[in-house]
CSV table of C-alpha atoms and ligand atoms in Angstrom, one decimal:
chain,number,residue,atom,x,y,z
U,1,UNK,CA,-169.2,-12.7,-9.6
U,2,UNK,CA,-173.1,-12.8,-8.7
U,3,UNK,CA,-173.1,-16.0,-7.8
U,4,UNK,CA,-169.9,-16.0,-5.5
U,5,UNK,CA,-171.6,-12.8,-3.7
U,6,UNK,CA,-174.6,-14.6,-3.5
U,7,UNK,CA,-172.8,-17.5,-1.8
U,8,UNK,CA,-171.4,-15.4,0.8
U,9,UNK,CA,-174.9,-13.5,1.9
U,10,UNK,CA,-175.9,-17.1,2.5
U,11,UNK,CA,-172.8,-18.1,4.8
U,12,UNK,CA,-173.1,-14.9,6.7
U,13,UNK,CA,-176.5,-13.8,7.0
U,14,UNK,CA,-177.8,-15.9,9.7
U,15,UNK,CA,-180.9,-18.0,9.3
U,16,UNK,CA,-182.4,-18.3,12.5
U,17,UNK,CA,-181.6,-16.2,15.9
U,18,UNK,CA,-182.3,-16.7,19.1
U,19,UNK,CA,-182.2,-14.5,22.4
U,20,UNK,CA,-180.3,-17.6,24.1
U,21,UNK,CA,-179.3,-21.0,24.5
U,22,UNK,CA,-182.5,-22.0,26.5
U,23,UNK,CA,-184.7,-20.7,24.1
U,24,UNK,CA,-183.7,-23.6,21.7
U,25,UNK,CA,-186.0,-26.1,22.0
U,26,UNK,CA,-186.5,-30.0,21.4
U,27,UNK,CA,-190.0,-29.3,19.3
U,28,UNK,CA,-187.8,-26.6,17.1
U,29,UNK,CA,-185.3,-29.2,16.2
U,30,UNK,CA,-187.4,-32.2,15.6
U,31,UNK,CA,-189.8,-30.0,13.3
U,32,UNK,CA,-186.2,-29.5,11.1
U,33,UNK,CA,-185.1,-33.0,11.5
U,34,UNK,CA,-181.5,-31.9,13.4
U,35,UNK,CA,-180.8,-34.6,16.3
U,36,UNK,CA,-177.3,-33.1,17.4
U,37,UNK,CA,-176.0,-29.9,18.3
U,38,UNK,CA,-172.5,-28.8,17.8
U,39,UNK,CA,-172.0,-26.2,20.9
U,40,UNK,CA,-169.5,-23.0,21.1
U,41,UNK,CA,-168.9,-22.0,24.8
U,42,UNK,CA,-167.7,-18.4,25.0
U,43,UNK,CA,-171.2,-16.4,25.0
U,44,UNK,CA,-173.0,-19.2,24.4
U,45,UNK,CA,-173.2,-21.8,27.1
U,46,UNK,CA,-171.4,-19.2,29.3
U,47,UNK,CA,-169.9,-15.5,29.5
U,48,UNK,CA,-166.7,-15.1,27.8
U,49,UNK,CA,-164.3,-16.9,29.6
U,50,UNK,CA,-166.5,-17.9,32.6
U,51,UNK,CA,-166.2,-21.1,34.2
U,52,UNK,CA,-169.8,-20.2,35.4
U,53,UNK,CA,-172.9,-22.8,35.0
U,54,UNK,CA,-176.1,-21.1,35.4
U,55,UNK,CA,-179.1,-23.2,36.4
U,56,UNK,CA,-181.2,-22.4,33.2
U,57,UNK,CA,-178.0,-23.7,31.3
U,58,UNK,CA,-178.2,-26.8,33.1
U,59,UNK,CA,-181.7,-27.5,33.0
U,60,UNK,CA,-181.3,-26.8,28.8
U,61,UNK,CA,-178.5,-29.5,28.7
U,62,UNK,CA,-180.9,-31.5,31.0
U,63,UNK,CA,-183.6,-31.0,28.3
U,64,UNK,CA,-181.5,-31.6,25.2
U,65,UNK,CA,-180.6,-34.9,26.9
U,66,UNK,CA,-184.1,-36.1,27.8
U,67,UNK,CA,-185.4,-35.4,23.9
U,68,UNK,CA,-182.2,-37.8,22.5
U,69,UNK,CA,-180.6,-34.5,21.1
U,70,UNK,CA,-176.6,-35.3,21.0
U,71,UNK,CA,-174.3,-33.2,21.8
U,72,UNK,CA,-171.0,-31.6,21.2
U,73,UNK,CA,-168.5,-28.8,22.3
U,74,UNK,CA,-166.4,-26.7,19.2
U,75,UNK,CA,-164.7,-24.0,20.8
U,76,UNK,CA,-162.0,-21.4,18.7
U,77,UNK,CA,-160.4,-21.4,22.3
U,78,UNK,CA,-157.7,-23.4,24.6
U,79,UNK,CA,-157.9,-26.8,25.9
U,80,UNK,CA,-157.1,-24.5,29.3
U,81,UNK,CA,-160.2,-22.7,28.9
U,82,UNK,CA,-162.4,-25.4,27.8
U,83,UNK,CA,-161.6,-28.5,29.4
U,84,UNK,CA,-162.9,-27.9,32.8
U,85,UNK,CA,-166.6,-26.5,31.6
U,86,UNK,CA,-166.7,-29.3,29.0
U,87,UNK,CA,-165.9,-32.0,32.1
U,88,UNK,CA,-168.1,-30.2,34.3
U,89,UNK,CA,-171.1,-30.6,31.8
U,90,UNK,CA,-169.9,-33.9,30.4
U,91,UNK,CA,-169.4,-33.0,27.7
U,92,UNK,CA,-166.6,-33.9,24.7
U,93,UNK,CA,-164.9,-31.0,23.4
U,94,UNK,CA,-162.2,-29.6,20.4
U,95,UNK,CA,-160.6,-26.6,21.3
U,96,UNK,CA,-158.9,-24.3,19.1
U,97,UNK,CA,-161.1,-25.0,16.3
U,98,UNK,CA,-160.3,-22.2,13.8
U,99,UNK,CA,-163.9,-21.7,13.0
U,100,UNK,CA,-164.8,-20.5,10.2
U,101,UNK,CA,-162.6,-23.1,9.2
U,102,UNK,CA,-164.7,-26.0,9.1
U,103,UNK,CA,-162.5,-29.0,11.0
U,104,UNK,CA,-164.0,-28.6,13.8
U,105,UNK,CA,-167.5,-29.0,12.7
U,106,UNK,CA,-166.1,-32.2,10.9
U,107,UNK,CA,-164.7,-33.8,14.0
U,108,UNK,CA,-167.7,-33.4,15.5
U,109,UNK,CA,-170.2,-34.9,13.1
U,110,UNK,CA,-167.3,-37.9,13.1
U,111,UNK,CA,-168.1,-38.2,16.7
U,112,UNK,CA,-171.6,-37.8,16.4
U,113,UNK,CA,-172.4,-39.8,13.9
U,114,UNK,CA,-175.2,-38.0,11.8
U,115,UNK,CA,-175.9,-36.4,8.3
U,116,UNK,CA,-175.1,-32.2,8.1
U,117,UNK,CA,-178.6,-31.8,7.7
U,118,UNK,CA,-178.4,-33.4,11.2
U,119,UNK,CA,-176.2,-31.2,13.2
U,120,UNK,CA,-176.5,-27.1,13.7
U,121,UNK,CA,-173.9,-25.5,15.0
U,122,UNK,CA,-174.9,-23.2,17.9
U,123,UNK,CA,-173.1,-20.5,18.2
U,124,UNK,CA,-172.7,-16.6,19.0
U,125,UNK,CA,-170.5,-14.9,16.4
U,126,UNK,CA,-171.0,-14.2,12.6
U,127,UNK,CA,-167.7,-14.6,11.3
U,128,UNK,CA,-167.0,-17.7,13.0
U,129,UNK,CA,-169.5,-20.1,14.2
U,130,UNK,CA,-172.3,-18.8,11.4
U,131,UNK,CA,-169.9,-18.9,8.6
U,132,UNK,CA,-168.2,-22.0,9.8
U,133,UNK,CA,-171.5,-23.6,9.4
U,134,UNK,CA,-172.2,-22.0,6.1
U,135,UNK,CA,-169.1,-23.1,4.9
U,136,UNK,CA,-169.7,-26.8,6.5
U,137,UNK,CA,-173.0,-26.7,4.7
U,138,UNK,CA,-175.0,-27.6,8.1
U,139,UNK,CA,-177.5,-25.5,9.5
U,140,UNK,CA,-176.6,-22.7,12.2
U,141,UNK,CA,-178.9,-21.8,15.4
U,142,UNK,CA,-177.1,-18.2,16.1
U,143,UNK,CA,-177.6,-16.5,19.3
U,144,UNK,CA,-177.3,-13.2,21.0
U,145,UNK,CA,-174.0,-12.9,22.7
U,146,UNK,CA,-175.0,-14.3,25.8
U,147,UNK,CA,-172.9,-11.5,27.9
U,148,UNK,CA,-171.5,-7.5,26.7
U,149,UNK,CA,-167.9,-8.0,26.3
U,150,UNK,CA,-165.4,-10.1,24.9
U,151,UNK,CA,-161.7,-9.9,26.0
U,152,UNK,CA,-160.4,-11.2,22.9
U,153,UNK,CA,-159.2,-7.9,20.9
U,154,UNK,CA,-159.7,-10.0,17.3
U,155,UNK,CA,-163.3,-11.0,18.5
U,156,UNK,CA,-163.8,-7.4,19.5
U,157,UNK,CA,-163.1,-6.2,15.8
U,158,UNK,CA,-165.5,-9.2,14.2
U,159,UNK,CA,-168.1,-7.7,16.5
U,160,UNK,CA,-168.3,-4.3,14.9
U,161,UNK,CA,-169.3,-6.0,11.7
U,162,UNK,CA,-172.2,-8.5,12.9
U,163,UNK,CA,-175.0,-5.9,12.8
U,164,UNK,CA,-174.8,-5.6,9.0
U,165,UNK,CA,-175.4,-9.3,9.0
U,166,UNK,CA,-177.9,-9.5,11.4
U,167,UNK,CA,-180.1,-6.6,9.7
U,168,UNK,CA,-180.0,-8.7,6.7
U,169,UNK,CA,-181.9,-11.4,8.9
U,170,UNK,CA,-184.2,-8.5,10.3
U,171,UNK,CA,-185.1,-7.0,7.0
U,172,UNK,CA,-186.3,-10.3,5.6
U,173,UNK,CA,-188.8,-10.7,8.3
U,174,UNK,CA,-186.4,-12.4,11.0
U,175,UNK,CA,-187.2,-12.0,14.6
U,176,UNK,CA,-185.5,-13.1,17.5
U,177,UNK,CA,-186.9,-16.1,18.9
U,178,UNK,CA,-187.4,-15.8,23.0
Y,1,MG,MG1,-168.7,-17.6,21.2
């Protein structure tokens, strides 16, 4: 029993935040060996359902790309909604990915071609992209939602139980890296 609730602090509590997706950076993720990033769209690279590119998003892909970082899109939602940011970036993509279930993750390290130790999964919401990871047994660079707001009604209830997770982070000494 103390070691399966131990296991599930350590899929859930996340182990790094940061304030956004720009504020991951190349020197971060060569000083912890990870040379691709698995990327969620909806409040990560964008607002919830935005088809929106913001420059500072581009100029982060533009970055990633220019430091040999690969990378990957694993969305929980449609090929409808993904397809035309994924093109628009140039970017591969697998919608309706289930996260937390892990298949997602798995087609994407296929693709990619790397170790887990390799690959984080970037990513916006506890009980999906976090614990997908945790689950995957790769490493997870969570961020703030990158908007308020999520139209989904199921990701609206997952949100009311995040802060619990992320004060775990807090009350070890984690901080929010800008
Ligand atoms: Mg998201």
């Amino acid at each position: 029993m103390v070691l399966k609730f131990r296991g599930r602090l350590m899929i859930l509590t996340p182990e790094i935040v940061f304030r956004k997706i720009e504020c991951i950076h190349p020197e971060y993720l060569k000083a912890h060996g990870i040379t691709a990033l698995v990327l969620d769209v909806d409040n990560t690279l964008t607002a919830d359902n935005s088809q929106v590119l913001e420059p500072s998003v581009q100029a982060w892909l533009d970055e990633m790309r220019a430091a040999g970082i690969r990378l990957t899109i694993v969305s929980n939602n449609t090929a409808k909604r993904v397809r035309p940011f994924a093109e628009r970036i140039g970017l591969d993509w697998v919608p309706l990915a289930c996260k937390p279930l892990t298949i997602g993750l798995a087609v994407a390290r296929h693709r990619l071609g790397v170790k887990k130790s390799q690959m984080a999964m970037v990513g916006d919401q506890i009980f999906a992209d976090r614990m997908a990871a945790g689950l995957y047994g790769c490493p997870c660079l969570y961020l703030l939602p990158r908007a308020p707001g999520d139209r989904n009604k199921f990701v609206q209830f997952k949100r009311k139980y995040e802060p619990y997770w992320l004060d775990r982070y807090y009350k070890k000494g984690g901080v929010v890296h800008e």
